[in-house]
Amino acid sequence: MNIIFEDQHIIVAQKPPKVPSQSDQTFDLDMLSMIKEYLKEKYPNAKDPYLGLIHRLDRPVGGVMVFAKSKDSNAKLSEQIRTKKFKKKYYVVVCGKPENKQGELRNYLKKLRDLNMSKVVTENSKAGKEALLEYEWIDSVDTDEYGTLSLLKVDLKTGRHHQIRVQLSHANLPIWGDNKYNKTFVKIKKWTQISLWAYSLSFYHPKDQKLMTFESKPTEEYPFSLF
């Protein structure tokens, strides 16, 4: 775990891939627990330091996360999410190449709770929620095993369950390594690290309201290493 920034109000850290954002049914070590232990060691006089989970990254996804160190900071950052002032950007490697160098994907998604998946539904679906993202093509390479792979930047405008994974798959640009939404990797039926990385996080500091942006580059693992 890499601490990127910390003050008395917030703590920004880089979540490693494969680590849950918070405790789940696997009981594997998670980010929330790791940072709480870090705070207990750093501030031994604080028996139970407050730590608020503001947002989540899917377990296979690495990148930047911010946590609140007080209830007031938690409330103010959560309000920024509600009012869409909280901005997240991603690097992603997809199978295929988009027709346009820039584009917008707008769909309606329904969460399938029993399967821990989501799917695209019609606008009139009662359970459907609008999902919006913008993408920018950066580069493409040809590989012997997987064909053409492309590196995209994704600007997430809404925060739906598995949104990037579902929308890109629906646009015939499934994410490399995604064994839920990429048919190539569903057939493999084994863990493959998904090539999705939250590289940029922007929000207003809960105390002084200063706009802050934090960035983190993806690990030098395949297929990011191709670019």
CSV table of C-alpha atoms in Angstrom, one decimal:
chain,number,residue,atom,x,y,z
A,1,MET,CA,0.0,0.0,0.0
A,2,ASN,CA,1.3,3.4,-1.0
A,3,ILE,CA,0.2,6.5,0.9
A,4,ILE,CA,0.1,9.4,-1.6
A,5,PHE,CA,-1.1,12.2,0.6
A,6,GLU,CA,-2.3,12.6,4.2
A,7,ASP,CA,-3.4,15.5,6.5
A,8,GLN,CA,-5.8,15.7,9.5
A,9,HIS,CA,-8.9,15.5,7.2
A,10,ILE,CA,-8.1,12.9,4.5
A,11,ILE,CA,-5.8,10.2,3.4
A,12,VAL,CA,-5.1,9.3,-0.2
A,13,ALA,CA,-3.6,5.9,-1.1
A,14,GLN,CA,-2.9,3.7,-4.0
A,15,LYS,CA,-5.0,0.5,-3.9
A,16,PRO,CA,-3.1,-2.6,-5.2
A,17,PRO,CA,-5.0,-4.8,-7.7
A,18,LYS,CA,-6.7,-7.9,-6.1
A,19,VAL,CA,-7.2,-6.2,-2.8
A,20,PRO,CA,-10.9,-5.5,-1.7
A,21,SER,CA,-11.8,-1.9,-1.0
A,22,GLN,CA,-13.5,-3.0,2.3
A,23,SER,CA,-14.1,-6.3,4.1
A,24,ASP,CA,-16.1,-8.9,2.1
A,25,GLN,CA,-17.1,-12.6,2.4
A,26,THR,CA,-13.5,-13.7,1.7
A,27,PHE,CA,-12.2,-12.0,4.8
A,28,ASP,CA,-9.0,-11.2,2.8
A,29,LEU,CA,-7.0,-8.2,3.9
A,30,ASP,CA,-8.8,-5.0,2.5
A,31,MET,CA,-7.8,-1.4,2.1
A,32,LEU,CA,-10.0,0.0,4.9
A,33,SER,CA,-8.5,-2.4,7.4
A,34,MET,CA,-5.0,-1.8,6.1
A,35,ILE,CA,-5.3,1.9,6.5
A,36,LYS,CA,-6.9,1.7,9.9
A,37,GLU,CA,-3.9,-0.4,11.1
A,38,TYR,CA,-1.5,2.2,9.6
A,39,LEU,CA,-3.3,4.9,11.5
A,40,LYS,CA,-3.2,3.0,14.8
A,41,GLU,CA,0.6,2.5,14.4
A,42,LYS,CA,1.2,6.1,13.4
A,43,TYR,CA,-1.1,7.5,16.2
A,44,PRO,CA,-0.8,5.0,19.1
A,45,ASN,CA,-2.8,7.3,21.4
A,46,ALA,CA,-5.8,7.1,19.2
A,47,LYS,CA,-7.3,3.7,20.2
A,48,ASP,CA,-9.9,3.6,17.4
A,49,PRO,CA,-9.1,6.3,14.7
A,50,TYR,CA,-12.0,7.2,12.5
A,51,LEU,CA,-11.8,6.2,8.8
A,52,GLY,CA,-14.6,6.7,6.3
A,53,LEU,CA,-14.9,4.8,3.0
A,54,ILE,CA,-15.9,7.4,0.4
A,55,HIS,CA,-15.9,5.3,-2.7
A,56,ARG,CA,-14.9,1.9,-3.9
A,57,LEU,CA,-12.8,0.3,-6.6
A,58,ASP,CA,-13.7,-3.2,-7.8
A,59,ARG,CA,-11.4,-5.8,-6.3
A,60,PRO,CA,-9.4,-6.5,-9.5
A,61,VAL,CA,-8.9,-2.7,-10.1
A,62,GLY,CA,-5.9,-0.8,-8.8
A,63,GLY,CA,-5.4,2.9,-8.4
A,64,VAL,CA,-6.1,6.0,-6.4
A,65,MET,CA,-8.6,6.1,-3.5
A,66,VAL,CA,-9.4,8.8,-0.8
A,67,PHE,CA,-10.6,8.1,2.7
A,68,ALA,CA,-12.0,10.5,5.3
A,69,LYS,CA,-10.4,10.9,8.7
A,70,SER,CA,-13.4,12.5,10.3
A,71,LYS,CA,-17.2,12.3,10.0
A,72,ASP,CA,-17.4,15.9,8.7
A,73,SER,CA,-14.9,15.1,5.9
A,74,ASN,CA,-16.8,12.0,5.1
A,75,ALA,CA,-20.1,13.9,4.8
A,76,LYS,CA,-18.5,16.7,2.6
A,77,LEU,CA,-16.8,14.3,0.2
A,78,SER,CA,-19.9,12.1,0.0
A,79,GLU,CA,-21.9,15.2,-1.0
A,80,GLN,CA,-19.4,15.8,-3.8
A,81,ILE,CA,-20.1,12.4,-5.1
A,82,ARG,CA,-23.8,13.1,-5.0
A,83,THR,CA,-23.4,16.4,-6.8
A,84,LYS,CA,-21.0,14.9,-9.3
A,85,LYS,CA,-18.0,17.1,-8.3
A,86,PHE,CA,-16.0,13.9,-7.6
A,87,LYS,CA,-14.0,13.0,-10.7
A,88,LYS,CA,-12.4,9.7,-11.6
A,89,LYS,CA,-10.4,8.8,-14.7
A,90,TYR,CA,-9.1,5.4,-15.7
A,91,TYR,CA,-6.5,3.7,-18.0
A,92,VAL,CA,-7.9,0.6,-19.6
A,93,VAL,CA,-6.6,-1.9,-22.1
A,94,VAL,CA,-9.4,-3.4,-24.3
A,95,CYS,CA,-9.6,-6.1,-27.0
A,96,GLY,CA,-10.1,-4.4,-30.3
A,97,LYS,CA,-9.9,-0.8,-31.5
A,98,PRO,CA,-12.6,1.9,-31.3
A,99,GLU,CA,-13.9,3.3,-34.6
A,100,ASN,CA,-13.4,6.9,-33.3
A,101,LYS,CA,-10.5,8.3,-31.3
A,102,GLN,CA,-12.9,9.9,-28.9
A,103,GLY,CA,-16.4,9.0,-27.9
A,104,GLU,CA,-19.2,8.9,-25.4
A,105,LEU,CA,-21.0,5.8,-24.1
A,106,ARG,CA,-24.5,6.3,-22.6
A,107,ASN,CA,-26.5,3.2,-21.5
A,108,TYR,CA,-28.9,2.1,-18.8
A,109,LEU,CA,-27.6,-0.5,-16.4
A,110,LYS,CA,-29.3,-3.0,-14.1
A,111,LYS,CA,-27.4,-4.7,-11.3
A,112,LEU,CA,-27.8,-8.5,-11.1
A,113,ARG,CA,-27.2,-8.9,-7.4
A,114,ASP,CA,-27.2,-12.7,-7.3
A,115,LEU,CA,-24.5,-12.9,-10.0
A,116,ASN,CA,-22.5,-9.8,-8.8
A,117,MET,CA,-22.8,-8.5,-12.4
A,118,SER,CA,-24.7,-5.8,-14.3
A,119,LYS,CA,-26.2,-5.7,-17.7
A,120,VAL,CA,-27.4,-3.1,-20.3
A,121,VAL,CA,-31.2,-2.6,-20.3
A,122,THR,CA,-33.6,-0.3,-22.1
A,123,GLU,CA,-34.2,3.3,-21.0
A,124,ASN,CA,-37.7,2.3,-19.9
A,125,SER,CA,-36.6,-0.5,-17.6
A,126,LYS,CA,-37.7,0.2,-14.0
A,127,ALA,CA,-34.4,-1.1,-12.5
A,128,GLY,CA,-32.2,0.6,-15.1
A,129,LYS,CA,-29.9,3.5,-14.0
A,130,GLU,CA,-28.2,5.9,-16.5
A,131,ALA,CA,-24.5,5.3,-17.0
A,132,LEU,CA,-22.3,7.7,-18.9
A,133,LEU,CA,-18.6,7.7,-19.7
A,134,GLU,CA,-16.3,9.4,-22.2
A,135,TYR,CA,-13.2,7.6,-23.7
A,136,GLU,CA,-10.1,8.7,-25.6
A,137,TRP,CA,-8.0,6.3,-27.7
A,138,ILE,CA,-4.3,6.5,-27.0
A,139,ASP,CA,-2.6,3.7,-28.9
A,140,SER,CA,-3.1,0.2,-30.3
A,141,VAL,CA,-0.8,-2.8,-30.7
A,142,ASP,CA,-1.2,-6.2,-32.5
A,143,THR,CA,-0.5,-9.3,-30.5
A,144,ASP,CA,-0.3,-13.0,-31.6
A,145,GLU,CA,-2.5,-14.3,-28.8
A,146,TYR,CA,-5.2,-11.7,-28.3
A,147,GLY,CA,-5.2,-9.8,-31.6
A,148,THR,CA,-5.4,-6.0,-31.5
A,149,LEU,CA,-5.2,-4.4,-28.0
A,150,SER,CA,-5.9,-0.7,-27.4
A,151,LEU,CA,-5.1,1.6,-24.5
A,152,LEU,CA,-7.9,4.0,-23.6
A,153,LYS,CA,-8.4,6.8,-21.2
A,154,VAL,CA,-11.9,6.7,-19.6
A,155,ASP,CA,-13.5,9.7,-17.9
A,156,LEU,CA,-16.3,8.3,-15.6
A,157,LYS,CA,-19.3,10.6,-15.4
A,158,THR,CA,-21.5,8.3,-13.3
A,159,GLY,CA,-20.6,5.6,-10.8
A,160,ARG,CA,-22.6,2.5,-11.6
A,161,HIS,CA,-21.8,-1.1,-10.6
A,162,HIS,CA,-19.1,-2.5,-13.0
A,163,GLN,CA,-20.0,0.4,-15.2
A,164,ILE,CA,-16.8,0.7,-17.3
A,165,ARG,CA,-16.6,-3.1,-17.7
A,166,VAL,CA,-20.2,-3.5,-18.8
A,167,GLN,CA,-20.3,-0.5,-21.2
A,168,LEU,CA,-17.1,-1.2,-23.0
A,169,SER,CA,-18.1,-4.9,-23.4
A,170,HIS,CA,-21.5,-3.7,-24.8
A,171,ALA,CA,-19.6,-1.5,-27.3
A,172,ASN,CA,-17.6,-4.6,-28.5
A,173,LEU,CA,-14.4,-3.3,-26.6
A,174,PRO,CA,-14.2,-5.8,-23.7
A,175,ILE,CA,-11.5,-5.2,-21.2
A,176,TRP,CA,-8.5,-7.5,-21.4
A,177,GLY,CA,-8.5,-10.0,-18.5
A,178,ASP,CA,-12.1,-9.5,-17.5
A,179,ASN,CA,-13.6,-12.9,-16.8
A,180,LYS,CA,-17.1,-11.6,-16.3
A,181,TYR,CA,-17.7,-9.5,-19.4
A,182,ASN,CA,-15.0,-10.6,-21.9
A,183,LYS,CA,-16.0,-13.9,-23.6
A,184,THR,CA,-12.4,-14.7,-24.3
A,185,PHE,CA,-11.5,-14.7,-20.6
A,186,VAL,CA,-14.8,-16.2,-19.5
A,187,LYS,CA,-13.8,-19.3,-21.3
A,188,ILE,CA,-10.5,-19.5,-19.5
A,189,LYS,CA,-12.3,-19.8,-16.2
A,190,LYS,CA,-9.3,-18.8,-14.1
A,191,TRP,CA,-8.1,-15.6,-12.4
A,192,THR,CA,-6.6,-13.1,-14.8
A,193,GLN,CA,-5.8,-9.6,-13.6
A,194,ILE,CA,-8.1,-7.1,-15.3
A,195,SER,CA,-6.4,-4.3,-17.1
A,196,LEU,CA,-8.3,-1.4,-15.5
A,197,TRP,CA,-6.5,1.3,-13.4
A,198,ALA,CA,-7.9,4.3,-11.7
A,199,TYR,CA,-5.1,6.7,-12.5
A,200,SER,CA,-6.6,10.1,-11.6
A,201,LEU,CA,-8.9,11.4,-8.7
A,202,SER,CA,-10.1,15.0,-8.3
A,203,PHE,CA,-12.2,16.5,-5.6
A,204,TYR,CA,-12.4,19.6,-3.4
A,205,HIS,CA,-10.7,19.4,0.0
A,206,PRO,CA,-13.3,19.1,2.7
A,207,LYS,CA,-11.8,21.8,4.8
A,208,ASP,CA,-10.5,24.6,2.5
A,209,GLN,CA,-12.4,23.6,-0.6
A,210,LYS,CA,-9.2,23.7,-2.7
A,211,LEU,CA,-9.4,21.5,-5.8
A,212,MET,CA,-7.0,18.6,-5.5
A,213,THR,CA,-5.9,16.1,-8.1
A,214,PHE,CA,-4.0,12.9,-7.4
A,215,GLU,CA,-2.5,10.5,-10.0
A,216,SER,CA,-1.1,7.0,-10.0
A,217,LYS,CA,0.4,5.1,-13.0
A,218,PRO,CA,-0.6,1.5,-13.5
A,219,THR,CA,1.9,-1.3,-12.6
A,220,GLU,CA,4.3,-2.5,-15.2
A,221,GLU,CA,2.4,-5.7,-15.8
A,222,TYR,CA,1.1,-7.1,-19.1
A,223,PRO,CA,-0.7,-5.7,-21.0
A,224,PHE,CA,-0.1,-2.2,-19.7
A,225,SER,CA,3.6,-2.9,-20.4
A,226,LEU,CA,2.9,-3.0,-24.1
A,227,PHE,CA,2.2,0.7,-24.1
